[in-house]
Protein backbone atom coordinates (compact mmCIF):
# COMPACT_ATOMS: atom_id res chain seq x y z
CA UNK A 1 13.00 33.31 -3.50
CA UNK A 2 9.58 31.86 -2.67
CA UNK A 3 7.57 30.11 -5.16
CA UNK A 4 3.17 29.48 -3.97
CA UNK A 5 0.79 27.48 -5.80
CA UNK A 6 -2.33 29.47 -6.22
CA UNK A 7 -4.27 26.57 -6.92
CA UNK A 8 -3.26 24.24 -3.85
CA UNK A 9 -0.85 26.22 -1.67
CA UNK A 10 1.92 24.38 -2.64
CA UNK A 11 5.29 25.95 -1.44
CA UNK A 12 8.85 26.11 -2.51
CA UNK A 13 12.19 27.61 -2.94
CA UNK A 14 13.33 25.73 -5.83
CA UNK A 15 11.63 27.62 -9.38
CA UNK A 16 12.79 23.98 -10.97
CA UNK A 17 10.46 22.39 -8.67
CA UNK A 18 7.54 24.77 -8.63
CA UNK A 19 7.46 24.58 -12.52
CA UNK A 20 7.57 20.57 -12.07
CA UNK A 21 4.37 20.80 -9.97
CA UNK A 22 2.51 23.74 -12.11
CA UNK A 23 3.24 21.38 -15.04
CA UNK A 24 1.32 18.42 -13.01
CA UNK A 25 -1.48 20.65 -12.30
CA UNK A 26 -1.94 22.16 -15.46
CA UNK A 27 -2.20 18.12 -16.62
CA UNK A 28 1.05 18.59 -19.04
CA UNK A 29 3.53 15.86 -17.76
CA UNK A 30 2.40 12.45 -18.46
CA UNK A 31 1.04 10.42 -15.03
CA UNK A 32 3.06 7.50 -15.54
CA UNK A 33 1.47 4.33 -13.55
CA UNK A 34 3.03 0.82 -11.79
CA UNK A 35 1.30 -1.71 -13.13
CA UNK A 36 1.76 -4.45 -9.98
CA UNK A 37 0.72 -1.43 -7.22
CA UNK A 38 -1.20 2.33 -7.48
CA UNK A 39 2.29 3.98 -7.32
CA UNK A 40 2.27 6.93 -9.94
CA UNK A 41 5.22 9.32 -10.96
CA UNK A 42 5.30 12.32 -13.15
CA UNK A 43 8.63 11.36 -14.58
CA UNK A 44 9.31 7.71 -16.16
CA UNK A 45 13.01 7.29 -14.38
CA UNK A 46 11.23 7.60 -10.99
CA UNK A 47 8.30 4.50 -12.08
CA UNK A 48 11.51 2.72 -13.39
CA UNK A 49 13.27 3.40 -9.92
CA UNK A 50 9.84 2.53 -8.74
CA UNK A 51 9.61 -0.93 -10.15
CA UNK A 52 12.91 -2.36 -8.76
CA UNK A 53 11.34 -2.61 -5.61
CA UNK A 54 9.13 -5.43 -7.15
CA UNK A 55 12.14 -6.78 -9.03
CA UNK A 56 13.34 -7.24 -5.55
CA UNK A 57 10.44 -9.03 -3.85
CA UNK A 58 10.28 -11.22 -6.61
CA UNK A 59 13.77 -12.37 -5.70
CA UNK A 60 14.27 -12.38 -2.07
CA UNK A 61 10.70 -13.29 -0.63
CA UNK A 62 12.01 -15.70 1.90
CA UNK A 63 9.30 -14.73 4.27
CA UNK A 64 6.46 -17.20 3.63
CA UNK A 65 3.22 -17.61 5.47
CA UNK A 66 2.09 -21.03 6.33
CA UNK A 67 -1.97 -20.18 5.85
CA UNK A 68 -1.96 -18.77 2.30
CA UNK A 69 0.59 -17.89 -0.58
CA UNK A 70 1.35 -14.59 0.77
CA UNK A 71 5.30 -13.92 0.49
CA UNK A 72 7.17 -10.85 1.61
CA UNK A 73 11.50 -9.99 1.65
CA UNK A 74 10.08 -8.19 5.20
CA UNK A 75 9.59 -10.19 8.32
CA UNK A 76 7.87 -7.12 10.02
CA UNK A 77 5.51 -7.41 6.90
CA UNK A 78 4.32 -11.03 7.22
CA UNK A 79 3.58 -9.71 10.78
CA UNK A 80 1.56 -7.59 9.64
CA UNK A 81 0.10 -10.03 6.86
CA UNK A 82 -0.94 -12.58 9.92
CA UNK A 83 -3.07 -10.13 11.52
CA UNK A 84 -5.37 -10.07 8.60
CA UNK A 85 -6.03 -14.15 9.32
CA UNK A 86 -6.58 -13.42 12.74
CA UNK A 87 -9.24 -10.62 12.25
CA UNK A 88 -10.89 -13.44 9.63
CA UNK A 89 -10.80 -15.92 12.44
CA UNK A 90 -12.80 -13.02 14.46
CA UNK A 91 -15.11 -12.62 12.40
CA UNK A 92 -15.73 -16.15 11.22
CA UNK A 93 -15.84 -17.31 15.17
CA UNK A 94 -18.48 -14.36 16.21
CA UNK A 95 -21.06 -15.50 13.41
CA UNK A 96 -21.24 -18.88 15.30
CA UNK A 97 -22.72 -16.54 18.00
CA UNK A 98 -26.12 -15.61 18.07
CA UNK A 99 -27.48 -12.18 18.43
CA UNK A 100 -27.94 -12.76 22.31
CA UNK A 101 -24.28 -13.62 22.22
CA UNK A 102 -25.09 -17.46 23.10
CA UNK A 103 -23.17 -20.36 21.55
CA UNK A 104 -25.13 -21.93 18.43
CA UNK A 105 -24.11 -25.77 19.34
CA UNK A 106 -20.55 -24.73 18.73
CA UNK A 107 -17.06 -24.87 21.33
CA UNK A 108 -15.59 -21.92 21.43
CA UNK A 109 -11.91 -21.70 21.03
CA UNK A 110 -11.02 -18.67 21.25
C-alpha cells in the first residue's frame, strides 16, 4: 500500500512511518534539540544516538590547526577548516587595495 501526505507530498509504503510523519506535522511528537549543533529528532533515542558523535570529537580530536583552537577527529575536516583562514587572508589583503586596485604603501604577498 501507498501512504501521501496531503499537506507536503510526503510518500511511503510503511503506515508506521506515514503516521510518524503525520504526527510531526500535526505538531504532536516532541522536537527534541542538540544542544552543541541545530540537529533535531522527533524521537529522544535518535538525539541520544545523535550526541555520541560529540562524545566522540571530544575524545579523538587529534586534528589540530596551528592558526586557531579549531580541533576536528577528521583530517578532510581541518581541510576544510583552513580554507576559511585563507578566504580571511583574501579579504584582509584586498582592503589594503584601493578602489583603483593600486597598492596603499603596502607589499603584496600574495
Amino acid at each position: 500500500m501507498h501512504y501521501k501526505c496531503e499537506q507536503c507530498g510526503y510518500e511511503t509504503h510503511s503506515k508506521w512511518c506515514f503516521n510518524q510523519h503525520e504526527h510531526g506535522i500535526e505538531g504532536t511528537l516532541k522536537n527534541f534539540k542538540c544542544n552543541q549543533c541545530d540537529y533535531t529528532s522527533h524521537f529522544k533515542r535518535y538525539l541520544s544516538t545523535h550526541k555520541l558523535v560529540h562524545d566522540l570529537d571530544r575524545v579523538n580530536k587529534k586534528y589540530k590547526c596551528e592558526q586557531c583552537d579549531y580541533k576536528t577527529h577528521l583530517n578532510a575536516s581541518l581541510k576544510q577548516h583552513k580554507l576559511t583562514h585563507v578566504k580571511d587572508r583574501l579579504k584582509r589583503h584586498k582592503l589594503t587595495h584601493d578602489s583603483e586596485g593600486t597598492y596603499k604603501n603596502y607589499k603584496c604577498e600574495l
